[in-house]
Amino acid sequence: APPRRMLSRLRTSSRVLRTHGKTMVRCISTEPTLKDIFANKIPEWQKEIKEIKTKYGDKILGTCTVEQAYGGMRSVKSMVYETSLLDPVEGIRFRGLTIPECQAKLPKAPGGQEPLPESLIWLLLTGEIPSQSQVDGLKADMNKRAPLPDWVEKTILNFPKDLHPMTQFSMGILACQRDSEFAAAYQKGMKKTEYWSPTFEDMLTCIARLPRIAALIYCNVFKNGQITPMKNDADMGENFAHMLGFSDPQFVELMRLYLVIHSDHEGGNVSAHTSHLVGSALSDPYLSLSASMNGLAGPLHGLANQEVLRFIKEFKADLGDKEVTPEAVKEQCWKVLNSGRVIPGYGHAVLRKTDPRFTCQAEFAKKHIKNDPLVDLVTLMYEVAPGVLTEHGKTKNPFPNVDAHSGALLVHYGLTEENFYTVMFGVGRAVGVLPMLTISRALNFSLERPKSLTTEAIKKSMEIMYPHGHT
């Protein structure tokens, strides 16, 4: 049976209003809110984790080799991250759902074909697929939270135009930290069991404000500084496209897909792990996300998408007047590899098959885009490059990742400013990492503090364990 506090919300299905002497009835949704559902999930999750720890608490989950310790801790199982899981072959699953399943099952905009970002927030937080009315309610709530304080807008508009957009994005998020409900509540004093509630409020407000922050940066750096006001009845993807200055319905759909597929990729990547780590110190969502974005800005993480686009453009230019055929592309791929360079956008730290985030973008292009030389080259590269990389023999995964396609799609619709691409990635990534941060506070996850060793300590330990060398 629903808890008492939820029943009290559900009992009232209408409210009598008197306006100009007339009696009117305003219907109120009987569906519980996202916060209601999340609150009622917490005891279930806490009970499950307690049972797991009681039954298996002293059991070994995994190991860490010396190679892994020096190699970025890859594949070391030492972190709990509930919202998504990355399989080397299947790719990402959001709460158990693949990207195609999310595209099929999550609510969409009227006439749309791609899932709404708000519906993914609901799924990641609760593990449940929301109804259309629940998503509409969440959308309305987030749109109320979205406007930025005037001083924040003025601050962003006064950033130097040559300051990298990702630096501006991180600073814009930090500026909003002044409004953190968690920071204010913690300062006043609250119980650990209450941490999740102000974190939840910060999460929704922070995510809701990001499209505006990003659009201000884009319009100020690359355009004339004029930004279109947000639409109060639009979803996050539509508003983002609208405030960037784009009205093409296909681009709006692309933004919905873009935000969803860039949201979460389990917890070990730099941006997700940074958010988790910083948040474990009870830093509020604004502080945690800003730190996360600084990690995303690195060339080995989120900055890779703009590097891939530059590579594709250079690749196309190097082909010159040649007809773009599989043979010509293969020859050019070998030229790149034999010069000691890599083919960016191919390979992944975990995946061993084509990234499904690449696949859904390729399917979007196939459905909506015809006769675009850059998009066609990306498609042809996918047919040719894996075979070349396999023959080359120096990559564990010769297949494309998400970055191999996103830039070409954005260029097709007219968003050509490569330095802004990682900001867009960051807006999407927040949709994944901040729900997980909220879950961490609800489940009272501990301060993260792994043990580190010096090279000398590793050497001495190994010499004691293997006095005659490892055989």
Coordinates of C-alpha atoms in Angstrom, one line a residue:
A1 CA 0.0 0.0 0.0
P2 CA 1.2 3.5 -0.7
P3 CA 2.7 5.3 2.4
R4 CA 0.5 7.7 4.3
R5 CA 2.2 10.8 3.0
M6 CA 1.5 9.7 -0.6
L7 CA -2.1 8.8 0.1
S8 CA -2.7 12.3 1.5
R9 CA -1.5 13.7 -1.9
L10 CA -3.7 11.2 -3.9
R11 CA -7.0 11.7 -2.0
T12 CA -7.6 15.2 -3.5
S13 CA -8.4 14.9 -7.1
S14 CA -9.9 18.3 -7.6
R15 CA -10.1 21.7 -6.0
V16 CA -13.0 24.2 -6.0
L17 CA -12.1 27.7 -7.1
R18 CA -14.3 30.8 -7.1
T19 CA -13.6 33.3 -9.8
H20 CA -15.8 36.4 -10.4
G21 CA -18.7 34.7 -8.6
K22 CA -18.5 31.5 -10.6
T23 CA -17.5 28.2 -9.2
M24 CA -14.9 26.3 -11.2
V25 CA -13.2 23.0 -10.6
R26 CA -9.5 22.7 -11.3
C27 CA -8.3 19.1 -11.8
I28 CA -5.2 18.1 -10.0
S29 CA -3.1 15.1 -11.2
T30 CA -3.5 12.1 -9.0
E31 CA -0.1 10.8 -10.1
P32 CA 2.7 11.0 -7.6
T33 CA 5.6 13.3 -8.5
L34 CA 9.1 12.3 -9.3
K35 CA 10.2 13.3 -5.7
D36 CA 7.4 11.2 -4.2
I37 CA 8.4 8.1 -6.2
F38 CA 12.1 8.6 -5.5
A39 CA 11.4 9.0 -1.7
N40 CA 9.5 5.8 -1.7
K41 CA 12.3 3.9 -3.5
I42 CA 14.9 4.8 -0.9
P43 CA 13.9 2.4 1.8
E44 CA 13.7 -0.5 -0.8
W45 CA 17.2 0.3 -2.1
Q46 CA 18.6 0.7 1.4
K47 CA 17.2 -2.7 2.5
E48 CA 18.6 -4.4 -0.6
I49 CA 22.1 -2.9 -0.1
K50 CA 22.0 -3.8 3.6
E51 CA 21.2 -7.4 2.7
I52 CA 23.9 -7.6 0.1
K53 CA 26.5 -6.2 2.5
T54 CA 25.4 -8.6 5.3
K55 CA 25.5 -11.6 3.0
Y56 CA 28.5 -10.8 0.9
G57 CA 30.3 -7.9 2.7
D58 CA 33.6 -9.8 3.1
K59 CA 33.6 -11.4 -0.4
I60 CA 36.1 -10.3 -3.1
L61 CA 34.4 -8.4 -5.9
G62 CA 37.5 -8.1 -8.1
T63 CA 41.3 -7.7 -8.1
C64 CA 43.8 -5.0 -9.1
T65 CA 47.0 -5.9 -10.8
V66 CA 50.1 -3.9 -10.9
E67 CA 49.5 -3.1 -14.5
Q68 CA 46.0 -1.8 -13.7
A69 CA 47.3 0.4 -10.9
Y70 CA 49.7 2.1 -13.4
G71 CA 47.1 1.9 -16.2
G72 CA 44.4 4.2 -14.9
M73 CA 42.6 1.5 -12.8
R74 CA 40.9 0.2 -16.0
S75 CA 38.4 -2.6 -15.3
V76 CA 39.0 -2.5 -11.5
K77 CA 35.7 -3.2 -9.9
S78 CA 35.6 -0.8 -6.9
M79 CA 32.7 1.5 -7.4
V80 CA 28.9 1.3 -7.1
Y81 CA 27.1 3.3 -9.7
E82 CA 23.4 2.6 -10.1
T83 CA 22.0 4.4 -13.1
S84 CA 23.8 2.7 -16.0
L85 CA 26.1 -0.2 -16.8
L86 CA 28.4 -0.6 -19.7
D87 CA 28.8 -4.0 -21.4
P88 CA 31.8 -4.4 -23.6
V89 CA 29.7 -6.0 -26.4
E90 CA 26.1 -4.6 -25.9
G91 CA 27.2 -1.1 -24.9
I92 CA 25.4 1.1 -22.4
R93 CA 22.2 0.2 -20.6
F94 CA 20.3 2.9 -18.7
R95 CA 18.6 1.2 -15.8
G96 CA 18.7 -2.1 -17.8
L97 CA 17.4 -0.5 -21.0
T98 CA 19.5 -0.3 -24.2
I99 CA 19.4 2.9 -26.3
P100 CA 17.0 1.3 -28.9
E101 CA 14.8 0.3 -26.0
C102 CA 14.8 3.8 -24.5
Q103 CA 14.0 5.1 -28.0
A104 CA 11.0 2.8 -28.2
K105 CA 9.7 3.0 -24.6
L106 CA 10.4 6.5 -23.2
P107 CA 7.8 9.3 -23.8
K108 CA 8.4 11.6 -26.7
A109 CA 7.2 15.0 -27.8
P110 CA 4.0 15.2 -29.8
G111 CA 4.9 14.0 -33.3
G112 CA 8.5 13.3 -32.2
Q113 CA 10.5 10.0 -32.5
E114 CA 13.3 10.6 -30.0
P115 CA 12.9 10.2 -26.2
L116 CA 12.6 13.4 -24.1
P117 CA 15.6 14.1 -21.8
E118 CA 13.1 14.6 -18.9
S119 CA 11.9 11.1 -19.4
L120 CA 15.5 9.8 -19.0
I121 CA 16.0 11.8 -15.8
W122 CA 12.9 10.0 -14.4
L123 CA 14.1 6.6 -15.6
L124 CA 17.6 7.1 -14.1
L125 CA 16.3 8.3 -10.7
T126 CA 13.6 5.7 -10.2
G127 CA 14.3 2.8 -12.6
E128 CA 10.8 3.2 -13.9
I129 CA 9.4 4.4 -17.3
P130 CA 7.3 7.4 -16.7
S131 CA 3.9 8.2 -18.2
Q132 CA 3.5 11.1 -20.6
S133 CA 1.7 13.1 -17.9
Q134 CA 4.5 12.5 -15.4
V135 CA 7.0 13.7 -17.9
D136 CA 4.8 16.8 -18.7
G137 CA 4.7 17.5 -15.0
L138 CA 8.5 17.2 -14.6
K139 CA 9.0 19.4 -17.7
A140 CA 6.8 22.1 -16.2
D141 CA 8.6 21.9 -12.9
M142 CA 12.1 22.2 -14.6
N143 CA 11.0 25.1 -16.8
K144 CA 10.0 27.0 -13.6
R145 CA 13.5 26.4 -12.3
A146 CA 15.3 27.3 -15.5
P147 CA 15.6 31.1 -15.4
L148 CA 19.0 32.4 -14.3
P149 CA 19.5 35.2 -11.8
D150 CA 20.3 38.4 -13.7
W151 CA 23.7 38.7 -12.1
V152 CA 24.6 35.2 -13.4
E153 CA 23.5 36.1 -16.9
K154 CA 25.5 39.4 -16.8
T155 CA 28.6 37.5 -15.5
I156 CA 28.5 35.0 -18.3
L157 CA 28.0 37.7 -20.9
N158 CA 31.1 39.5 -19.5
F159 CA 33.4 36.6 -19.9
P160 CA 36.2 37.2 -22.4
K161 CA 35.1 35.8 -25.8
D162 CA 38.5 34.0 -26.2
L163 CA 38.0 32.1 -22.9
H164 CA 37.3 28.5 -23.9
P165 CA 33.5 27.7 -23.8
M166 CA 34.1 24.8 -21.4
T167 CA 35.9 27.1 -19.0
Q168 CA 33.0 29.5 -19.2
F169 CA 30.5 26.6 -18.7
S170 CA 32.2 25.4 -15.5
M171 CA 32.3 29.0 -14.2
G172 CA 28.7 29.5 -15.0
I173 CA 27.7 26.4 -13.1
L174 CA 29.8 27.5 -10.1
A175 CA 28.1 30.9 -10.2
C176 CA 24.7 29.2 -9.6
Q177 CA 26.1 27.5 -6.5
R178 CA 25.0 30.6 -4.6
D179 CA 21.5 29.1 -4.8
S180 CA 22.4 25.6 -3.5
E181 CA 19.7 24.3 -1.2
F182 CA 21.9 21.6 0.0
A183 CA 24.7 24.0 1.0
A184 CA 22.3 26.2 2.9
A185 CA 20.6 23.3 4.6
Y186 CA 23.9 21.7 5.6
Q187 CA 25.1 25.0 7.1
K188 CA 22.0 25.1 9.2
G189 CA 22.3 21.5 10.3
M190 CA 20.4 18.4 9.1
K191 CA 20.3 14.7 9.6
K192 CA 22.1 12.4 7.2
T193 CA 18.7 10.9 6.2
E194 CA 17.7 14.3 5.0
Y195 CA 20.7 14.9 2.7
W196 CA 18.9 13.6 -0.4
S197 CA 16.0 16.1 -0.4
P198 CA 17.9 19.4 -0.9
T199 CA 20.3 17.5 -3.2
F200 CA 17.3 16.4 -5.3
E201 CA 16.2 20.1 -5.5
D202 CA 19.7 21.2 -6.5
M203 CA 19.9 18.5 -9.1
L204 CA 16.7 19.5 -10.9
T205 CA 17.5 23.2 -10.7
C206 CA 21.0 22.8 -11.9
I207 CA 20.0 20.6 -14.9
A208 CA 17.2 23.0 -15.8
R209 CA 19.6 25.9 -15.9
L210 CA 22.3 24.3 -18.1
P211 CA 20.7 24.9 -21.5
R212 CA 20.4 28.6 -20.7
I213 CA 24.0 28.8 -19.5
A214 CA 25.3 27.0 -22.6
A215 CA 23.2 29.1 -25.0
L216 CA 24.4 32.3 -23.4
I217 CA 28.0 31.2 -23.9
Y218 CA 27.3 30.2 -27.5
C219 CA 25.5 33.4 -28.5
N220 CA 28.0 35.6 -26.7
V221 CA 31.1 34.0 -28.1
F222 CA 30.0 33.0 -31.6
K223 CA 27.0 35.2 -32.4
N224 CA 25.9 38.8 -31.6
G225 CA 25.2 38.2 -27.9
Q226 CA 21.4 38.1 -28.5
I227 CA 19.7 35.1 -27.1
T228 CA 16.2 33.9 -27.7
P229 CA 14.0 33.6 -24.6
M230 CA 13.1 30.1 -23.5
K231 CA 9.7 28.6 -24.2
N232 CA 7.8 27.9 -21.0
D233 CA 6.0 24.9 -22.5
A234 CA 8.9 23.3 -24.4
D235 CA 11.0 20.3 -23.3
M236 CA 14.7 20.6 -22.5
G237 CA 15.8 19.5 -26.0
E238 CA 13.6 21.9 -27.8
N239 CA 14.5 24.8 -25.5
F240 CA 18.2 24.1 -25.9
A241 CA 17.9 24.2 -29.7
H242 CA 15.6 27.2 -29.6
M243 CA 17.9 29.3 -27.4
L244 CA 20.9 28.3 -29.6
G245 CA 19.0 29.9 -32.5
F246 CA 17.8 26.8 -34.3
S247 CA 14.2 26.1 -35.3
D248 CA 14.5 23.1 -37.7
P249 CA 12.3 20.4 -36.2
Q250 CA 15.0 17.8 -37.2
F251 CA 17.6 19.6 -35.2
V252 CA 15.3 19.8 -32.3
E253 CA 14.9 16.0 -32.5
L254 CA 18.7 15.6 -32.8
M255 CA 19.1 17.7 -29.6
R256 CA 16.7 15.4 -27.7
L257 CA 18.7 12.3 -28.9
Y258 CA 22.0 14.0 -28.3
L259 CA 21.2 14.9 -24.7
V260 CA 20.0 11.4 -24.0
I261 CA 22.9 9.4 -25.5
H262 CA 25.5 11.7 -23.9
S263 CA 24.0 11.5 -20.5
D264 CA 25.5 8.5 -18.7
H265 CA 28.1 5.9 -19.4
E266 CA 28.5 4.1 -16.1
G267 CA 30.6 5.5 -13.3
G268 CA 34.3 5.0 -14.3
N269 CA 34.7 7.6 -17.0
V270 CA 36.4 10.8 -15.9
S271 CA 33.3 13.1 -15.8
A272 CA 31.1 10.6 -14.0
H273 CA 33.8 9.5 -11.5
T274 CA 34.7 13.1 -10.8
S275 CA 31.1 14.0 -10.0
H276 CA 30.9 10.9 -7.8
L277 CA 34.2 11.6 -6.0
V278 CA 33.7 15.3 -5.4
G279 CA 30.1 14.7 -4.3
S280 CA 31.3 12.0 -1.8
A281 CA 32.8 14.9 0.2
L282 CA 29.3 16.3 0.4
S283 CA 30.0 19.0 -2.1
D284 CA 26.7 20.1 -3.5
P285 CA 25.6 19.3 -7.1
Y286 CA 26.9 22.6 -8.5
L287 CA 30.4 22.1 -7.1
S288 CA 30.4 18.4 -8.2
L289 CA 29.1 19.1 -11.7
S290 CA 31.6 22.0 -12.3
A291 CA 34.4 19.7 -11.3
S292 CA 33.0 17.0 -13.6
M293 CA 32.9 19.4 -16.5
N294 CA 36.6 20.3 -15.9
G295 CA 37.3 16.6 -16.5
L296 CA 35.1 16.4 -19.5
A297 CA 37.1 19.3 -21.0
G298 CA 40.2 17.1 -21.3
P299 CA 41.4 16.0 -24.8
L300 CA 41.2 12.3 -23.7
H301 CA 37.5 12.7 -22.7
G302 CA 34.8 15.1 -23.9
L303 CA 37.1 17.3 -26.0
A304 CA 37.6 14.4 -28.3
N305 CA 34.4 15.1 -30.3
Q306 CA 35.7 18.3 -31.7
E307 CA 39.1 16.7 -32.5
V308 CA 37.3 14.0 -34.5
L309 CA 35.5 16.6 -36.6
R310 CA 38.7 18.4 -37.3
F311 CA 40.3 15.0 -38.3
I312 CA 37.4 14.2 -40.7
K313 CA 37.6 17.6 -42.3
E314 CA 41.4 17.2 -42.8
F315 CA 40.9 13.7 -44.0
K316 CA 38.4 14.9 -46.6
A317 CA 40.8 17.7 -47.7
D318 CA 43.7 15.3 -48.0
L319 CA 41.5 13.2 -50.4
G320 CA 41.6 16.2 -52.7
D321 CA 39.8 15.8 -56.0
K322 CA 39.7 12.0 -55.7
E323 CA 36.4 10.3 -55.9
V324 CA 35.4 9.3 -52.3
T325 CA 35.4 5.5 -52.8
P326 CA 36.1 2.7 -50.3
E327 CA 39.5 2.2 -52.0
A328 CA 40.4 5.9 -51.6
V329 CA 39.3 6.0 -48.0
K330 CA 41.3 2.8 -47.2
E331 CA 44.4 4.3 -48.8
Q332 CA 44.0 7.5 -46.8
C333 CA 43.5 5.5 -43.5
W334 CA 46.7 3.6 -44.1
K335 CA 48.5 6.9 -44.8
V336 CA 47.3 8.3 -41.5
L337 CA 48.4 5.2 -39.5
N338 CA 51.7 4.8 -41.3
S339 CA 52.6 8.4 -40.4
G340 CA 52.3 7.5 -36.7
R341 CA 48.9 9.1 -36.1
V342 CA 45.7 7.5 -35.0
I343 CA 42.2 7.6 -36.4
P344 CA 40.2 9.5 -33.7
G345 CA 36.7 8.4 -32.9
Y346 CA 37.6 4.7 -33.1
G347 CA 38.3 2.5 -30.1
H348 CA 37.0 2.7 -26.5
A349 CA 38.4 1.9 -23.1
V350 CA 35.6 -0.6 -22.4
L351 CA 33.6 -1.3 -25.6
R352 CA 34.7 -4.0 -28.0
K353 CA 32.0 -3.5 -30.6
T354 CA 30.5 -0.5 -32.3
D355 CA 29.2 2.0 -29.8
P356 CA 25.4 2.0 -29.9
R357 CA 25.6 5.8 -29.4
F358 CA 27.3 5.9 -32.8
T359 CA 24.7 3.5 -34.3
C360 CA 21.7 5.6 -33.3
Q361 CA 23.3 8.7 -34.7
A362 CA 24.1 6.9 -37.9
E363 CA 20.4 5.7 -38.1
F364 CA 19.3 9.3 -37.5
A365 CA 21.5 10.5 -40.4
K366 CA 20.2 7.7 -42.7
K367 CA 16.6 8.7 -41.9
H368 CA 16.9 12.5 -42.2
I369 CA 20.1 13.4 -44.2
K370 CA 20.8 12.9 -47.9
N371 CA 23.8 13.9 -50.0
D372 CA 25.9 15.5 -47.3
P373 CA 29.6 15.0 -48.2
L374 CA 30.8 15.0 -44.5
V375 CA 28.1 12.7 -43.3
D376 CA 28.6 10.4 -46.3
L377 CA 32.4 10.3 -45.5
V378 CA 31.6 9.3 -41.8
T379 CA 29.4 6.5 -43.1
L380 CA 32.1 5.3 -45.5
M381 CA 34.7 5.5 -42.8
Y382 CA 32.6 3.1 -40.7
E383 CA 32.6 0.6 -43.6
V384 CA 36.4 0.8 -44.2
A385 CA 38.3 1.9 -41.0
P386 CA 37.5 -1.1 -38.8
G387 CA 39.1 -3.5 -41.3
V388 CA 42.2 -1.3 -41.7
L389 CA 42.6 -1.0 -37.9
T390 CA 42.2 -4.7 -37.4
E391 CA 44.8 -5.4 -40.0
H392 CA 47.0 -2.7 -38.4
G393 CA 46.7 -4.7 -35.2
K394 CA 47.4 -2.1 -32.6
T395 CA 43.9 -1.4 -31.3
K396 CA 41.7 -3.6 -29.1
N397 CA 38.6 -2.1 -30.5
P398 CA 38.6 -1.1 -34.1
F399 CA 35.0 0.2 -34.1
P400 CA 33.7 3.8 -33.8
N401 CA 32.6 5.4 -30.6
V402 CA 30.0 8.2 -30.0
D403 CA 32.5 11.0 -31.1
A404 CA 32.9 9.5 -34.6
H405 CA 29.5 10.9 -35.8
S406 CA 28.2 13.7 -33.6
G407 CA 30.3 16.5 -35.1
A408 CA 29.2 15.7 -38.7
L409 CA 25.5 15.8 -37.7
L410 CA 25.9 19.2 -36.0
V411 CA 27.7 20.7 -39.0
H412 CA 25.0 19.5 -41.3
Y413 CA 22.4 21.5 -39.4
G414 CA 24.6 24.6 -39.2
L415 CA 26.2 24.4 -35.8
T416 CA 29.8 24.5 -37.0
E417 CA 31.6 26.0 -33.9
E418 CA 33.7 23.0 -32.8
N419 CA 34.9 24.6 -29.6
F420 CA 31.3 24.6 -28.3
Y421 CA 30.7 20.8 -28.9
T422 CA 32.0 19.7 -25.5
V423 CA 29.7 22.2 -23.8
M424 CA 26.8 20.4 -25.5
F425 CA 28.2 17.1 -24.3
G426 CA 28.3 18.6 -20.8
V427 CA 24.6 19.6 -20.8
G428 CA 23.8 16.0 -21.7
R429 CA 26.3 14.4 -19.2
A430 CA 24.6 16.3 -16.3
V431 CA 21.4 14.4 -17.1
G432 CA 23.2 11.3 -16.0
V433 CA 25.7 12.2 -13.3
L434 CA 23.4 14.4 -11.2
P435 CA 20.7 11.8 -10.7
M436 CA 23.4 9.4 -9.6
L437 CA 24.7 12.0 -7.2
T438 CA 21.2 12.3 -5.7
I439 CA 21.0 8.6 -5.3
S440 CA 24.4 8.5 -3.6
R441 CA 23.1 11.0 -0.9
A442 CA 19.9 9.0 -0.5
L443 CA 21.8 5.8 0.1
N444 CA 24.4 7.5 2.3
F445 CA 27.4 6.4 0.2
S446 CA 30.7 7.0 1.9
L447 CA 33.5 9.4 1.3
E448 CA 35.6 7.9 -1.5
R449 CA 39.1 7.3 -0.3
P450 CA 41.1 4.5 -2.1
K451 CA 44.5 3.4 -1.0
S452 CA 47.5 4.6 -3.0
L453 CA 51.0 3.1 -3.2
T454 CA 54.3 4.4 -4.2
T455 CA 56.4 2.7 -6.9
E456 CA 58.8 1.7 -4.1
A457 CA 56.1 0.2 -2.0
I458 CA 54.8 -1.8 -5.0
K459 CA 58.3 -3.0 -5.7
K460 CA 59.0 -4.1 -2.1
S461 CA 55.6 -5.9 -1.9
M462 CA 56.1 -7.8 -5.1
E463 CA 59.7 -8.8 -4.1
I464 CA 58.3 -10.3 -0.8
M465 CA 55.5 -12.1 -2.6
Y466 CA 57.6 -13.3 -5.5
P467 CA 61.2 -13.6 -4.3
H468 CA 62.2 -15.6 -7.3
G469 CA 60.3 -13.5 -9.8
H470 CA 56.8 -14.1 -11.1
T471 CA 56.4 -17.3 -13.1

